[in-house]
Amino acid sequence: MCKDIGDDPVTGFTLLIRTFCEKFTKSSSLTHSELGFSPRKAVRTYADVVLPLALPKPFTYLVPEQWVEQLRFGMRVEVQFGRNKLYSGLVVALHQPPPQVKKPQAILAVIDEAPILQPLQYKLWSWLADYYGCSVGEVMHAALPAHLRLASETTITLSPLFEDDFSGLDDQEYLVAEALKIQSELSMQDIQGILQRKTVFPVIRRLMDKKIIYLKEDLKERFRPKKVSCIRLQEPYASDRRRLDEAFERCGRSNRQVEALMAYIQLARQQEHVRRTDIYKLAKVDASVLRAMVKKGIVEAYEREISRLSTYGEEVKDVPPLSDQQERALREVKAQFRDKQVVLLHGVTGSGKTRLYVELIREALERNEQVLYLLPEIALTAQVIERLQRIFGDEVNVYHSRLNNNERVELWQAVLDGQPLVLGPRSALFLPFKRLKLVIVDEEHDLSYKQQDPNPRYQGRDAAILLAAQHGAKVLLGTATPSLESFHHARTQKYGLVQMPERFGGIQLPKIRIVDARREMKSRKMQSHFTTVLLDALRATLEAGEQAILFQNRRGFAPLYHCELCDWHAECIHCDVSLTYHRRQGKLKCHYCGYQTALPPACPACGNPQLTLRGFGTQKIEDELQIYLPEAKIGRMDLDTVRTKNAHTRIINDFEEGRLDVLVGTQMVTKGLDFEHVGLVGVLSADQLLHFPDFRAAERAYQLMTQVAGRAGRKKKQGEVIIQAMNPGHPVLQDVLRGDYEAMFRREIRERHAFKYPPFYRLIRITLKHRKPEVLERGTAHFSGLLKEKLGSWVIGPAVPYVSRVRGFFLMDMLVKLERHARKIAYAKQVIRDATIHLHRAEGFSGVRVQVDVDPY
């Protein structure tokens, strides 16, 4: 070797290196063998990412080398989808084999430092997507708070709480915050331009975590905490208690005012803030007494805010002991849980089911387990929330859509960290539980558990049972009027069954009377929409110092604006439904799409100026009741009056504290209300409930009437219920009269079996939509032909639905009816998916929308 490189080894080595470099420079194709070693091919990692879009499956992306070790299941990543759209997606799988279809794009950035999604959550999402015929991306869109699913279209605004404190911000965070001080809101594209970089989601996430920025929609959804009405002394009595003798002298002529003042003094020694309701209960007085004391300058009223999501500001109280019936029911529930995953608790209204829930929750929390308490509608269950917070304090958290996005994300993280007790509607199912061991579904029969639109159109009760099964948790279904499916499962031993047939405290069930409205109309005794029996009962109730609830399941003033000459009636221009007259606004409104218009001065068809209003809703009842009961204070609770959380709370508080004598409402008044002084409940038109075009009409009519009847006489004495009906001999009305759920169940279950309806058969409703009726008709014929070729007699229809056009789209319905067989159901769903793809590929039908609703009713 020395001969080859010369006598000087240093010089020779230098020449060797120079020769090597020259050869490398001349040839870019230098082989590994020439370099003296064999290569080891780099292994690339790929991630399957779910995007909040209606995509058939997760999309695959390349994981850049710097994030391979960091990235895990359930973390969010920033990715590009399409030409220019950016999304935050969730990683649901990591793998080495590359996709076969096309070269994947690379992930742009990793947003999270730790996973925000649990494997069991994704398992639930996948089941919901498969069972209810939608995509996992649509489930993700419904499940995640908006803060956790950023996209290119997201608009950012500066937090109103930000006080120009830029300390603790890095350079990129500072630039965004400074720009938002100059310009009130920025889009993601604006922020990309400011930072001169494509990946901005991690910066946005950090600013959100620091509460410096909000999503724009947060400010529209600002959460308002519950307001509690309290009483305190006015000056000079507030600062000088020695002058209370003067206050007593000023109340001397009224024993009730003296009692109210003594009650205040007693309560003020025990608590800092004295509620109106506590004075009412202790002194046995009503709102008029306190109003008189306010006028005399003795006390004053003020509103105190209590957040339902942060610290509970009241003293935690002990619960009363269980009654004998509750003790027995609790033992039976625990015994049933040994063998059954699901137990149905069938207890009459006022039997004390909530007290049973409290005991089970307490035991679960002592075992360091998580509990999910589902309610039909969070806005209508304020009393349940307050009752549980008084017992469990800060361990109770409430999750619902009226929280702003920051609060929803905080609660999401709290549950991920082990928050023990969560109350919420069906959307609370999506929270990231780790130690879930008990799920309570209160009012399990309620229609609100079924998501109607958009996807996923899931049944919250059924999804809760699956969620519990995945976690190894127990499920307690509680109701006074079980759904036929749940009661059938209990009768066939699939579920356990525990019954509570008596009201708590020995209070009798209300006395129910059915009044023949047709007979009163013929004898001309009817006064507007009120029978003489109902009006007399209302007057007697108010004279006795009690309250009344009137139920009419239709809002607005009148549902029909009609011409007697040519039979014209006002219809929505977007939907094939009549417009409802709303007197307060003086408008005709559509309850499907929200369209509204002024009343026409004359019939547009024939010119007749004498147009009439037909039918009646809650507004009309409220107005006309003032004529017959001029001294009564009347309130109304329907969708028009409770559009905000505060409005609903105010109505409930007013009724609870005696500022209202009569409460008129839709089915909202049947849910979650427990009032002490309600002596009478009136159902104004039972026939509307019974004649609805739905195979569940009888079941739902029984449930609604029984539930609203249960509001009467819940505390001190037996209440009274008056039901007005044109056909008082209807079997369902007779069942309500006797309180005989079993009779209604036996009759309905026979009919369901005979005509092949749930719970014996499964239903899938398919709705096709298009703006042009001729395109819809041809598309429906093509689609139904594809279905009937594979499914045959399982397919019923197509047919024009009861409402044939909604929001400008014409509709056609089909129904797939088949036995409860897993393979058959899976086969039917696959056929529907294939037919949908085939329809959209066919010329001229790509714009036909196909909406699939599994278990639709």
PDB file of C-alpha atoms in Angstrom, residues 290-485:
ATOM      1  CA  LEU A 290     -92.725  40.010  50.316  1.00  0.00           C
ATOM      2  CA  ARG A 291     -93.889  42.537  47.720  1.00  0.00           C
ATOM      3  CA  ALA A 292     -95.731  44.411  50.461  1.00  0.00           C
ATOM      4  CA  MET A 293     -92.605  44.378  52.644  1.00  0.00           C
ATOM      5  CA  VAL A 294     -90.529  45.727  49.756  1.00  0.00           C
ATOM      6  CA  LYS A 295     -92.998  48.619  49.324  1.00  0.00           C
ATOM      7  CA  LYS A 296     -92.699  49.414  53.037  1.00  0.00           C
ATOM      8  CA  GLY A 297     -88.909  49.647  52.681  1.00  0.00           C
ATOM      9  CA  ILE A 298     -88.194  46.742  55.041  1.00  0.00           C
ATOM     10  CA  VAL A 299     -86.589  44.257  52.634  1.00  0.00           C
ATOM     11  CA  GLU A 300     -85.355  44.327  49.055  1.00  0.00           C
ATOM     12  CA  ALA A 301     -85.023  41.661  46.376  1.00  0.00           C
ATOM     13  CA  TYR A 302     -81.851  40.987  44.396  1.00  0.00           C
ATOM     14  CA  GLU A 303     -80.637  38.401  41.930  1.00  0.00           C
ATOM     15  CA  ARG A 304     -77.650  36.244  42.785  1.00  0.00           C
ATOM     16  CA  GLU A 305     -75.816  34.313  40.092  1.00  0.00           C
ATOM     17  CA  ILE A 306     -74.787  30.706  40.647  1.00  0.00           C
ATOM     18  CA  SER A 307     -72.645  29.071  38.003  1.00  0.00           C
ATOM     19  CA  ARG A 308     -73.645  25.533  37.206  1.00  0.00           C
ATOM     20  CA  LEU A 309     -70.199  24.684  35.913  1.00  0.00           C
ATOM     21  CA  SER A 310     -67.706  26.058  38.341  1.00  0.00           C
ATOM     22  CA  THR A 311     -67.799  26.302  42.110  1.00  0.00           C
ATOM     23  CA  TYR A 312     -71.140  25.530  43.700  1.00  0.00           C
ATOM     24  CA  GLY A 313     -71.816  28.489  45.955  1.00  0.00           C
ATOM     25  CA  GLU A 314     -74.204  26.909  48.449  1.00  0.00           C
ATOM     26  CA  GLU A 315     -73.840  24.661  51.446  1.00  0.00           C
ATOM     27  CA  VAL A 316     -73.966  20.951  50.688  1.00  0.00           C
ATOM     28  CA  LYS A 317     -76.917  19.356  52.464  1.00  0.00           C
ATOM     29  CA  ASP A 318     -77.729  15.880  53.683  1.00  0.00           C
ATOM     30  CA  VAL A 319     -80.502  13.939  52.009  1.00  0.00           C
ATOM     31  CA  PRO A 320     -83.548  12.641  53.853  1.00  0.00           C
ATOM     32  CA  PRO A 321     -83.664   8.924  54.690  1.00  0.00           C
ATOM     33  CA  LEU A 322     -85.118   6.493  52.173  1.00  0.00           C
ATOM     34  CA  SER A 323     -88.742   5.498  52.487  1.00  0.00           C
ATOM     35  CA  ASP A 324     -89.694   1.827  52.797  1.00  0.00           C
ATOM     36  CA  GLN A 325     -90.573   1.687  49.094  1.00  0.00           C
ATOM     37  CA  GLN A 326     -87.271   3.317  48.142  1.00  0.00           C
ATOM     38  CA  GLU A 327     -85.312   0.936  50.392  1.00  0.00           C
ATOM     39  CA  ARG A 328     -87.000  -2.043  48.750  1.00  0.00           C
ATOM     40  CA  ALA A 329     -86.467  -0.660  45.237  1.00  0.00           C
ATOM     41  CA  LEU A 330     -82.778   0.046  45.948  1.00  0.00           C
ATOM     42  CA  ARG A 331     -82.222  -3.532  47.136  1.00  0.00           C
ATOM     43  CA  GLU A 332     -83.978  -4.878  44.048  1.00  0.00           C
ATOM     44  CA  VAL A 333     -81.954  -2.685  41.674  1.00  0.00           C
ATOM     45  CA  LYS A 334     -78.677  -3.877  43.205  1.00  0.00           C
ATOM     46  CA  ALA A 335     -79.847  -7.493  43.070  1.00  0.00           C
ATOM     47  CA  GLN A 336     -80.826  -7.118  39.404  1.00  0.00           C
ATOM     48  CA  PHE A 337     -77.460  -5.535  38.593  1.00  0.00           C
ATOM     49  CA  ARG A 338     -75.735  -8.773  39.618  1.00  0.00           C
ATOM     50  CA  ASP A 339     -77.158 -10.525  36.556  1.00  0.00           C
ATOM     51  CA  LYS A 340     -78.350  -7.748  34.256  1.00  0.00           C
ATOM     52  CA  GLN A 341     -76.459  -4.891  32.684  1.00  0.00           C
ATOM     53  CA  VAL A 342     -79.643  -2.813  32.259  1.00  0.00           C
ATOM     54  CA  VAL A 343     -82.436  -2.334  34.801  1.00  0.00           C
ATOM     55  CA  LEU A 344     -85.711  -0.517  34.108  1.00  0.00           C
ATOM     56  CA  LEU A 345     -87.020   1.463  37.099  1.00  0.00           C
ATOM     57  CA  HIS A 346     -90.761   1.931  36.535  1.00  0.00           C
ATOM     58  CA  GLY A 347     -92.006   4.344  39.205  1.00  0.00           C
ATOM     59  CA  VAL A 348     -95.121   6.480  39.108  1.00  0.00           C
ATOM     60  CA  THR A 349     -94.703  10.272  39.002  1.00  0.00           C
ATOM     61  CA  GLY A 350     -93.700  11.523  42.432  1.00  0.00           C
ATOM     62  CA  SER A 351     -92.520   8.115  43.694  1.00  0.00           C
ATOM     63  CA  GLY A 352     -89.021   9.411  44.498  1.00  0.00           C
ATOM     64  CA  LYS A 353     -86.907   7.900  41.724  1.00  0.00           C
ATOM     65  CA  THR A 354     -84.385  10.743  41.961  1.00  0.00           C
ATOM     66  CA  ARG A 355     -83.689   9.879  45.606  1.00  0.00           C
ATOM     67  CA  LEU A 356     -82.807   6.374  44.448  1.00  0.00           C
ATOM     68  CA  TYR A 357     -80.443   7.799  41.812  1.00  0.00           C
ATOM     69  CA  VAL A 358     -78.742   9.866  44.531  1.00  0.00           C
ATOM     70  CA  GLU A 359     -78.016   6.759  46.600  1.00  0.00           C
ATOM     71  CA  LEU A 360     -76.538   4.863  43.660  1.00  0.00           C
ATOM     72  CA  ILE A 361     -74.450   7.901  42.618  1.00  0.00           C
ATOM     73  CA  ARG A 362     -73.118   8.327  46.154  1.00  0.00           C
ATOM     74  CA  GLU A 363     -72.007   4.693  46.329  1.00  0.00           C
ATOM     75  CA  ALA A 364     -70.326   4.936  42.896  1.00  0.00           C
ATOM     76  CA  LEU A 365     -68.418   8.076  43.878  1.00  0.00           C
ATOM     77  CA  GLU A 366     -67.235   6.416  47.081  1.00  0.00           C
ATOM     78  CA  ARG A 367     -65.732   3.689  44.860  1.00  0.00           C
ATOM     79  CA  ASN A 368     -63.962   6.416  42.823  1.00  0.00           C
ATOM     80  CA  GLU A 369     -66.071   5.647  39.740  1.00  0.00           C
ATOM     81  CA  GLN A 370     -67.493   7.992  37.127  1.00  0.00           C
ATOM     82  CA  VAL A 371     -71.254   8.452  36.689  1.00  0.00           C
ATOM     83  CA  LEU A 372     -73.160   9.774  33.685  1.00  0.00           C
ATOM     84  CA  TYR A 373     -76.663  11.091  34.394  1.00  0.00           C
ATOM     85  CA  LEU A 374     -78.582  11.648  31.151  1.00  0.00           C
ATOM     86  CA  LEU A 375     -81.564  13.987  30.964  1.00  0.00           C
ATOM     87  CA  PRO A 376     -83.867  14.544  27.962  1.00  0.00           C
ATOM     88  CA  GLU A 377     -83.308  18.314  27.694  1.00  0.00           C
ATOM     89  CA  ILE A 378     -80.911  20.147  29.958  1.00  0.00           C
ATOM     90  CA  ALA A 379     -82.861  23.432  29.753  1.00  0.00           C
ATOM     91  CA  LEU A 380     -85.960  21.765  31.213  1.00  0.00           C
ATOM     92  CA  THR A 381     -84.360  20.013  34.176  1.00  0.00           C
ATOM     93  CA  ALA A 382     -83.098  22.873  36.329  1.00  0.00           C
ATOM     94  CA  GLN A 383     -84.691  21.389  39.437  1.00  0.00           C
ATOM     95  CA  VAL A 384     -82.870  18.056  39.080  1.00  0.00           C
ATOM     96  CA  ILE A 385     -79.547  19.843  38.592  1.00  0.00           C
ATOM     97  CA  GLU A 386     -80.086  22.059  41.629  1.00  0.00           C
ATOM     98  CA  ARG A 387     -81.131  19.090  43.760  1.00  0.00           C
ATOM     99  CA  LEU A 388     -77.988  17.124  42.899  1.00  0.00           C
ATOM    100  CA  GLN A 389     -75.722  20.130  43.372  1.00  0.00           C
ATOM    101  CA  ARG A 390     -77.120  20.631  46.865  1.00  0.00           C
ATOM    102  CA  ILE A 391     -76.073  17.063  47.664  1.00  0.00           C
ATOM    103  CA  PHE A 392     -72.825  16.602  45.712  1.00  0.00           C
ATOM    104  CA  GLY A 393     -71.625  20.216  45.376  1.00  0.00           C
ATOM    105  CA  ASP A 394     -68.640  20.718  43.070  1.00  0.00           C
ATOM    106  CA  GLU A 395     -68.579  17.072  42.012  1.00  0.00           C
ATOM    107  CA  VAL A 396     -71.520  17.807  39.690  1.00  0.00           C
ATOM    108  CA  ASN A 397     -70.734  19.127  36.216  1.00  0.00           C
ATOM    109  CA  VAL A 398     -73.318  19.974  33.579  1.00  0.00           C
ATOM    110  CA  TYR A 399     -72.523  19.513  29.877  1.00  0.00           C
ATOM    111  CA  HIS A 400     -74.754  20.895  27.136  1.00  0.00           C
ATOM    112  CA  SER A 401     -74.832  22.970  23.958  1.00  0.00           C
ATOM    113  CA  ARG A 402     -75.507  26.313  25.680  1.00  0.00           C
ATOM    114  CA  LEU A 403     -72.027  26.380  27.186  1.00  0.00           C
ATOM    115  CA  ASN A 404     -69.533  28.400  25.212  1.00  0.00           C
ATOM    116  CA  ASN A 405     -66.763  26.455  23.554  1.00  0.00           C
ATOM    117  CA  ASN A 406     -64.120  27.287  26.164  1.00  0.00           C
ATOM    118  CA  GLU A 407     -66.311  25.843  28.911  1.00  0.00           C
ATOM    119  CA  ARG A 408     -67.102  22.744  26.857  1.00  0.00           C
ATOM    120  CA  VAL A 409     -63.406  22.104  26.264  1.00  0.00           C
ATOM    121  CA  GLU A 410     -62.648  22.592  29.969  1.00  0.00           C
ATOM    122  CA  LEU A 411     -65.313  20.064  30.919  1.00  0.00           C
ATOM    123  CA  TRP A 412     -64.043  17.671  28.241  1.00  0.00           C
ATOM    124  CA  GLN A 413     -60.594  17.871  29.832  1.00  0.00           C
ATOM    125  CA  ALA A 414     -62.063  17.531  33.347  1.00  0.00           C
ATOM    126  CA  VAL A 415     -63.801  14.279  32.381  1.00  0.00           C
ATOM    127  CA  LEU A 416     -60.583  13.073  30.766  1.00  0.00           C
ATOM    128  CA  ASP A 417     -58.875  13.791  34.103  1.00  0.00           C
ATOM    129  CA  GLY A 418     -61.523  11.819  36.012  1.00  0.00           C
ATOM    130  CA  GLN A 419     -64.343  14.280  36.887  1.00  0.00           C
ATOM    131  CA  PRO A 420     -66.735  11.944  38.747  1.00  0.00           C
ATOM    132  CA  LEU A 421     -70.294  13.084  37.962  1.00  0.00           C
ATOM    133  CA  VAL A 422     -71.615  14.551  34.704  1.00  0.00           C
ATOM    134  CA  LEU A 423     -75.195  15.583  33.923  1.00  0.00           C
ATOM    135  CA  GLY A 424     -76.202  16.246  30.370  1.00  0.00           C
ATOM    136  CA  PRO A 425     -78.427  15.495  27.382  1.00  0.00           C
ATOM    137  CA  ARG A 426     -77.576  12.872  24.767  1.00  0.00           C
ATOM    138  CA  SER A 427     -74.421  14.743  23.606  1.00  0.00           C
ATOM    139  CA  ALA A 428     -72.774  14.007  26.996  1.00  0.00           C
ATOM    140  CA  LEU A 429     -72.311  10.428  25.726  1.00  0.00           C
ATOM    141  CA  PHE A 430     -69.330  11.637  23.713  1.00  0.00           C
ATOM    142  CA  LEU A 431     -67.248  12.791  26.688  1.00  0.00           C
ATOM    143  CA  PRO A 432     -63.917  10.947  27.276  1.00  0.00           C
ATOM    144  CA  PHE A 433     -64.794   8.768  30.285  1.00  0.00           C
ATOM    145  CA  LYS A 434     -62.095   6.546  31.779  1.00  0.00           C
ATOM    146  CA  ARG A 435     -63.770   4.991  34.849  1.00  0.00           C
ATOM    147  CA  LEU A 436     -67.437   5.033  33.846  1.00  0.00           C
ATOM    148  CA  LYS A 437     -69.363   2.475  35.904  1.00  0.00           C
ATOM    149  CA  LEU A 438     -72.923   3.823  36.177  1.00  0.00           C
ATOM    150  CA  VAL A 439     -75.196   5.407  33.559  1.00  0.00           C
ATOM    151  CA  ILE A 440     -78.610   6.769  34.585  1.00  0.00           C
ATOM    152  CA  VAL A 441     -81.060   7.545  31.769  1.00  0.00           C
ATOM    153  CA  ASP A 442     -83.813   9.632  33.354  1.00  0.00           C
ATOM    154  CA  GLU A 443     -87.200   9.781  31.535  1.00  0.00           C
ATOM    155  CA  GLU A 444     -85.889   7.102  29.182  1.00  0.00           C
ATOM    156  CA  HIS A 445     -89.074   7.219  27.090  1.00  0.00           C
ATOM    157  CA  ASP A 446     -88.596  10.845  26.040  1.00  0.00           C
ATOM    158  CA  LEU A 447     -88.483  11.723  22.329  1.00  0.00           C
ATOM    159  CA  SER A 448     -85.639  14.179  22.886  1.00  0.00           C
ATOM    160  CA  TYR A 449     -83.172  11.306  23.203  1.00  0.00           C
ATOM    161  CA  LYS A 450     -83.555  10.726  19.452  1.00  0.00           C
ATOM    162  CA  GLN A 451     -81.385  12.979  17.277  1.00  0.00           C
ATOM    163  CA  GLN A 452     -83.447  14.072  14.274  1.00  0.00           C
ATOM    164  CA  ASP A 453     -81.096  16.138  12.161  1.00  0.00           C
ATOM    165  CA  PRO A 454     -78.270  16.201  11.100  1.00  0.00           C
ATOM    166  CA  ASN A 455     -76.237  12.970  11.182  1.00  0.00           C
ATOM    167  CA  PRO A 456     -75.706  10.936  13.271  1.00  0.00           C
ATOM    168  CA  ARG A 457     -79.446  10.343  13.831  1.00  0.00           C
ATOM    169  CA  TYR A 458     -78.862   8.265  16.930  1.00  0.00           C
ATOM    170  CA  GLN A 459     -81.071   7.218  19.836  1.00  0.00           C
ATOM    171  CA  GLY A 460     -79.326   8.465  22.992  1.00  0.00           C
ATOM    172  CA  ARG A 461     -80.837   5.790  25.252  1.00  0.00           C
ATOM    173  CA  ASP A 462     -79.600   2.949  23.028  1.00  0.00           C
ATOM    174  CA  ALA A 463     -76.190   4.558  22.549  1.00  0.00           C
ATOM    175  CA  ALA A 464     -75.898   4.947  26.338  1.00  0.00           C
ATOM    176  CA  ILE A 465     -76.454   1.213  26.787  1.00  0.00           C
ATOM    177  CA  LEU A 466     -73.714   0.433  24.267  1.00  0.00           C
ATOM    178  CA  LEU A 467     -71.348   2.958  25.893  1.00  0.00           C
ATOM    179  CA  ALA A 468     -71.936   1.338  29.272  1.00  0.00           C
ATOM    180  CA  ALA A 469     -71.311  -2.145  27.850  1.00  0.00           C
ATOM    181  CA  GLN A 470     -67.960  -0.991  26.464  1.00  0.00           C
ATOM    182  CA  HIS A 471     -66.936   0.316  29.901  1.00  0.00           C
ATOM    183  CA  GLY A 472     -68.416  -2.596  31.857  1.00  0.00           C
ATOM    184  CA  ALA A 473     -70.883  -0.166  33.463  1.00  0.00           C
ATOM    185  CA  LYS A 474     -74.467  -0.647  34.662  1.00  0.00           C
ATOM    186  CA  VAL A 475     -77.439   1.233  33.199  1.00  0.00           C
ATOM    187  CA  LEU A 476     -80.547   2.346  35.094  1.00  0.00           C
ATOM    188  CA  LEU A 477     -83.475   3.457  32.925  1.00  0.00           C
ATOM    189  CA  GLY A 478     -85.946   5.505  34.954  1.00  0.00           C
ATOM    190  CA  THR A 479     -89.453   6.614  33.983  1.00  0.00           C
ATOM    191  CA  ALA A 480     -93.109   6.646  34.980  1.00  0.00           C
ATOM    192  CA  THR A 481     -94.148   5.761  31.412  1.00  0.00           C
ATOM    193  CA  PRO A 482     -91.623   3.347  29.854  1.00  0.00           C
ATOM    194  CA  SER A 483     -91.169   3.096  26.110  1.00  0.00           C
ATOM    195  CA  LEU A 484     -92.759  -0.074  24.751  1.00  0.00           C
ATOM    196  CA  GLU A 485     -89.345  -1.363  23.682  1.00  0.00           C
TER     197      GLU A 485
END
